[in-house]
PDB file of C-alpha atoms and ligand atoms in Angstrom:
ATOM      1  CA  UNK A 185      -0.035   0.024   0.051  1.00  0.00           C
ATOM      2  CA  UNK A 186       1.567   3.290  -1.099  1.00  0.00           C
ATOM      3  CA  UNK A 187      -1.823   5.347  -1.155  1.00  0.00           C
ATOM      4  CA  UNK A 188      -2.426   8.122  -0.297  1.00  0.00           C
ATOM      5  CA  UNK A 189       0.217   9.658  -2.149  1.00  0.00           C
ATOM      6  CA  UNK A 190       0.787  13.265  -3.500  1.00  0.00           C
ATOM      7  CA  UNK A 191       2.291  15.212  -6.292  1.00  0.00           C
ATOM      8  CA  UNK A 192       2.111  18.462  -8.464  1.00  0.00           C
ATOM      9  CA  UNK A 193       3.770  20.274 -11.025  1.00  0.00           C
ATOM     10  CA  UNK A 194       7.672  21.623 -11.155  1.00  0.00           C
ATOM     11  CA  UNK A 195       6.555  25.258  -9.965  1.00  0.00           C
ATOM     12  CA  UNK A 196       4.017  24.046  -7.063  1.00  0.00           C
ATOM     13  CA  UNK A 197       0.928  26.001  -8.329  1.00  0.00           C
ATOM     14  CA  UNK A 198      -0.846  22.668  -8.998  1.00  0.00           C
ATOM     15  CA  UNK A 199      -1.017  19.869  -6.325  1.00  0.00           C
ATOM     16  CA  UNK A 200      -3.019  16.463  -6.323  1.00  0.00           C
ATOM     17  CA  UNK A 201      -3.842  13.923  -3.859  1.00  0.00           C
ATOM     18  CA  UNK A 202      -4.680  10.108  -4.829  1.00  0.00           C
ATOM     19  CA  UNK A 203      -6.165   7.959  -1.990  1.00  0.00           C
ATOM     20  CA  UNK A 204      -5.883   4.478  -3.879  1.00  0.00           C
ATOM     21  CA  UNK A 205      -2.958   2.432  -5.042  1.00  0.00           C
ATOM     22  CA  UNK A 206      -2.764   2.475  -8.964  1.00  0.00           C
ATOM     23  CA  UNK A 207      -4.433  -0.340 -10.829  1.00  0.00           C
ATOM     24  CA  UNK A 208      -1.907  -0.739 -13.488  1.00  0.00           C
ATOM     25  CA  UNK A 209       1.490   1.186 -13.930  1.00  0.00           C
ATOM     26  CA  UNK A 210       2.763   1.594 -17.666  1.00  0.00           C
ATOM     27  CA  UNK A 211       5.560   2.975 -19.929  1.00  0.00           C
ATOM     28  CA  UNK A 212       3.833   4.570 -22.955  1.00  0.00           C
ATOM     29  CA  UNK A 213       6.005   5.005 -26.247  1.00  0.00           C
ATOM     30  CA  UNK A 214       3.298   6.543 -28.285  1.00  0.00           C
ATOM     31  CA  UNK A 215       4.364   9.727 -30.522  1.00  0.00           C
ATOM     32  CA  UNK A 216       1.992  11.653 -28.295  1.00  0.00           C
ATOM     33  CA  UNK A 217       3.696  10.955 -25.072  1.00  0.00           C
ATOM     34  CA  UNK A 218       6.787  11.830 -27.258  1.00  0.00           C
ATOM     35  CA  UNK A 219       5.537  15.023 -27.652  1.00  0.00           C
ATOM     36  CA  UNK A 220       4.059  15.535 -24.201  1.00  0.00           C
ATOM     37  CA  UNK A 221       7.196  14.782 -22.351  1.00  0.00           C
ATOM     38  CA  UNK A 222      10.065  15.582 -24.693  1.00  0.00           C
ATOM     39  CA  UNK A 223      11.674  12.177 -24.646  1.00  0.00           C
ATOM     40  CA  UNK A 224      11.057   8.882 -25.494  1.00  0.00           C
ATOM     41  CA  UNK A 225       8.164   8.095 -23.263  1.00  0.00           C
ATOM     42  CA  UNK A 226       5.939   9.026 -20.511  1.00  0.00           C
ATOM     43  CA  UNK A 227       5.390   6.326 -17.361  1.00  0.00           C
ATOM     44  CA  UNK A 228       1.687   6.394 -16.357  1.00  0.00           C
ATOM     45  CA  UNK A 229      -0.437   5.409 -13.368  1.00  0.00           C
ATOM     46  CA  UNK A 230      -4.001   4.415 -13.689  1.00  0.00           C
ATOM     47  CA  UNK A 231      -5.793   5.235 -10.589  1.00  0.00           C
ATOM     48  CA  UNK A 232      -9.747   5.142  -9.986  1.00  0.00           C
ATOM     49  CA  UNK A 233     -10.862   8.689 -10.743  1.00  0.00           C
ATOM     50  CA  UNK A 234     -12.940   8.676  -7.636  1.00  0.00           C
ATOM     51  CA  UNK A 235      -9.595   8.451  -5.537  1.00  0.00           C
ATOM     52  CA  UNK A 236      -8.120  11.365  -7.418  1.00  0.00           C
ATOM     53  CA  UNK A 237      -8.625  14.872  -6.212  1.00  0.00           C
ATOM     54  CA  UNK A 238      -6.705  18.454  -6.907  1.00  0.00           C
ATOM     55  CA  UNK A 239      -5.651  19.934  -3.580  1.00  0.00           C
ATOM     56  CA  UNK A 240      -4.469  23.165  -4.907  1.00  0.00           C
ATOM     57  CA  UNK A 241      -4.455  25.371  -8.098  1.00  0.00           C
ATOM     58  CA  UNK A 242      -6.265  25.061 -11.378  1.00  0.00           C
ATOM     59  CA  UNK A 243      -4.739  22.977 -14.220  1.00  0.00           C
ATOM     60  CA  UNK A 244      -5.190  23.987 -17.642  1.00  0.00           C
ATOM     61  CA  UNK A 245      -6.402  21.071 -20.281  1.00  0.00           C
ATOM     62  CA  UNK A 246      -6.410  20.421 -23.932  1.00  0.00           C
ATOM     63  CA  UNK A 247      -8.128  17.388 -26.035  1.00  0.00           C
ATOM     64  CA  UNK A 248      -6.421  15.344 -28.216  1.00  0.00           C
ATOM     65  CA  UNK A 249      -7.520  12.148 -30.183  1.00  0.00           C
ATOM     66  CA  UNK A 250      -6.020   9.069 -28.743  1.00  0.00           C
ATOM     67  CA  UNK A 251      -4.957   5.958 -30.750  1.00  0.00           C
ATOM     68  CA  UNK A 252      -8.431   4.457 -30.546  1.00  0.00           C
ATOM     69  CA  UNK A 253      -9.906   7.508 -32.080  1.00  0.00           C
ATOM     70  CA  UNK A 254     -11.589   8.744 -28.777  1.00  0.00           C
ATOM     71  CA  UNK A 255     -10.565  11.744 -26.826  1.00  0.00           C
ATOM     72  CA  UNK A 256      -7.895  12.162 -24.250  1.00  0.00           C
ATOM     73  CA  UNK A 257      -7.839  15.230 -22.116  1.00  0.00           C
ATOM     74  CA  UNK A 258      -4.540  16.321 -20.857  1.00  0.00           C
ATOM     75  CA  UNK A 259      -3.985  18.342 -17.784  1.00  0.00           C
ATOM     76  CA  UNK A 260      -0.857  20.409 -17.452  1.00  0.00           C
ATOM     77  CA  UNK A 261       0.157  23.599 -15.505  1.00  0.00           C
ATOM     78  CA  UNK A 262      -0.067  26.864 -17.673  1.00  0.00           C
ATOM     79  CA  UNK A 263       2.674  28.438 -15.539  1.00  0.00           C
ATOM     80  CA  UNK A 264       5.505  25.959 -15.795  1.00  0.00           C
ATOM     81  CA  UNK A 265       4.327  23.695 -18.422  1.00  0.00           C
ATOM     82  CA  UNK A 266       4.533  20.357 -16.262  1.00  0.00           C
ATOM     83  CA  UNK A 267       2.410  17.483 -17.713  1.00  0.00           C
ATOM     84  CA  UNK A 268       0.568  15.945 -14.886  1.00  0.00           C
ATOM     85  CA  UNK A 269      -2.227  13.685 -15.829  1.00  0.00           C
ATOM     86  CA  UNK A 270      -4.848  12.652 -18.594  1.00  0.00           C
ATOM     87  CA  UNK A 271      -8.454  11.408 -18.852  1.00  0.00           C
ATOM     88  CA  UNK A 272      -8.723   9.199 -21.627  1.00  0.00           C
ATOM     89  CA  UNK A 273     -12.517   8.559 -22.700  1.00  0.00           C
ATOM     90  CA  UNK A 274     -11.628   4.876 -23.227  1.00  0.00           C
ATOM     91  CA  UNK A 275     -10.982   4.529 -19.468  1.00  0.00           C
ATOM     92  CA  UNK A 276     -13.779   6.730 -18.172  1.00  0.00           C
ATOM     93  CA  UNK A 277     -13.235   5.596 -14.601  1.00  0.00           C
ATOM     94  CA  UNK A 278      -9.585   6.201 -14.553  1.00  0.00           C
ATOM     95  CA  UNK A 279      -7.202   9.199 -14.196  1.00  0.00           C
ATOM     96  CA  UNK A 280      -3.933   8.477 -15.708  1.00  0.00           C
ATOM     97  CA  UNK A 281      -1.023  10.279 -13.304  1.00  0.00           C
ATOM     98  CA  UNK A 282       2.401  11.149 -14.871  1.00  0.00           C
ATOM     99  CA  UNK A 283       4.700   9.359 -12.723  1.00  0.00           C
ATOM    100  CA  UNK A 284       7.386  12.315 -12.718  1.00  0.00           C
ATOM    101  CA  UNK A 285       4.834  14.417 -11.301  1.00  0.00           C
ATOM    102  CA  UNK A 286       4.889  12.624  -7.931  1.00  0.00           C
ATOM    103  CA  UNK A 287       6.444  13.778  -4.909  1.00  0.00           C
ATOM    104  CA  UNK A 288       8.292  10.489  -4.152  1.00  0.00           C
ATOM    105  CA  UNK A 289       8.064   8.127  -7.134  1.00  0.00           C
ATOM    106  CA  UNK A 290      10.763   5.531  -5.566  1.00  0.00           C
ATOM    107  CA  UNK A 291       7.699   2.721  -5.168  1.00  0.00           C
ATOM    108  CA  UNK A 292       6.730   3.024  -8.605  1.00  0.00           C
ATOM    109  CA  UNK A 293       6.805  -0.408 -10.416  1.00  0.00           C
ATOM    110  CA  UNK A 294       5.958  -0.481 -14.078  1.00  0.00           C
ATOM    111  CA  UNK A 295       4.622  -3.471 -15.340  1.00  0.00           C
ATOM    112  CA  UNK A 296       4.567  -3.186 -19.201  1.00  0.00           C
ATOM    113  CA  UNK A 297       5.603  -0.864 -22.011  1.00  0.00           C
ATOM    114  CA  UNK A 298       3.070   0.050 -24.806  1.00  0.00           C
ATOM    115  CA  UNK A 299       3.353   1.249 -28.138  1.00  0.00           C
ATOM    116  CA  UNK A 300       6.669   0.248 -28.416  1.00  0.00           C
ATOM    117  CA  UNK A 301       6.287   0.076 -32.389  1.00  0.00           C
ATOM    118  CA  UNK A 302       6.477   4.007 -32.237  1.00  0.00           C
ATOM    119  CA  UNK A 303       9.727   3.985 -29.658  1.00  0.00           C
ATOM    120  CA  UNK A 304      12.426   6.238 -31.334  1.00  0.00           C
ATOM    121  CA  UNK A 305      15.546   4.325 -32.626  1.00  0.00           C
ATOM    122  CA  UNK A 306      17.717   6.012 -30.080  1.00  0.00           C
ATOM    123  CA  UNK A 307      15.206   5.015 -27.111  1.00  0.00           C
ATOM    124  CA  UNK A 308      15.690   2.150 -24.592  1.00  0.00           C
ATOM    125  CA  UNK A 309      12.664  -0.121 -24.215  1.00  0.00           C
ATOM    126  CA  UNK A 310      13.044  -1.849 -20.877  1.00  0.00           C
ATOM    127  CA  UNK A 311      13.736  -5.379 -20.530  1.00  0.00           C
ATOM    128  CA  UNK A 312      12.046  -7.651 -17.938  1.00  0.00           C
ATOM    129  CA  UNK A 313       8.449  -6.759 -18.419  1.00  0.00           C
ATOM    130  CA  UNK A 314       5.875  -7.450 -21.086  1.00  0.00           C
ATOM    131  CA  UNK A 315       6.194  -5.245 -24.499  1.00  0.00           C
ATOM    132  CA  UNK A 316       3.107  -4.337 -26.420  1.00  0.00           C
ATOM    133  CA  UNK A 317       3.496  -2.804 -30.005  1.00  0.00           C
ATOM    134  CA  UNK A 318       0.310  -0.778 -29.542  1.00  0.00           C
ATOM    135  CA  UNK A 319      -2.330  -0.909 -26.719  1.00  0.00           C
ATOM    136  CA  UNK A 320      -2.370  -4.110 -24.686  1.00  0.00           C
ATOM    137  CA  UNK A 321      -5.670  -5.702 -25.214  1.00  0.00           C
ATOM    138  CA  UNK A 322      -7.625  -7.401 -22.349  1.00  0.00           C
TER     139      UNK A 322
HETATM  140 ZN1   ZN B 130       3.414  25.089 -12.249  1.00  0.00          ZN
HETATM  141 ZN1   ZN B 131       1.428   7.534 -24.835  1.00  0.00          ZN
END
């Protein structure tokens, strides 16, 4: 049990808290995550939306079309630009937190890598955990 855990953006304007452990933790190498993070991938914690709450500040959001064709709403800090979390329509009950926004991410254990088909040639896909070319099914 690592919950409750907290996190926020680089400048401290936006803060959040989560009262449940992640249901799943995955690396995502999709091109969207590459744009978002400025590097090869993002590491994402899927948590129940009901367990997630903003404790300070007001994030800015924009909508993108995910690989599924459905909308993903991405939240970030308008002051410092830190990506924080997303709300994919395909996972309506989930909030997807960027692992790097946690105050302490030392306990995070990624269980799989997805969208490795679009990993850049200079990237490193971790060994020892399952790899999925695109979105895992099931
Ligand atoms: Zn900020
Ligand atoms: Zn992605």
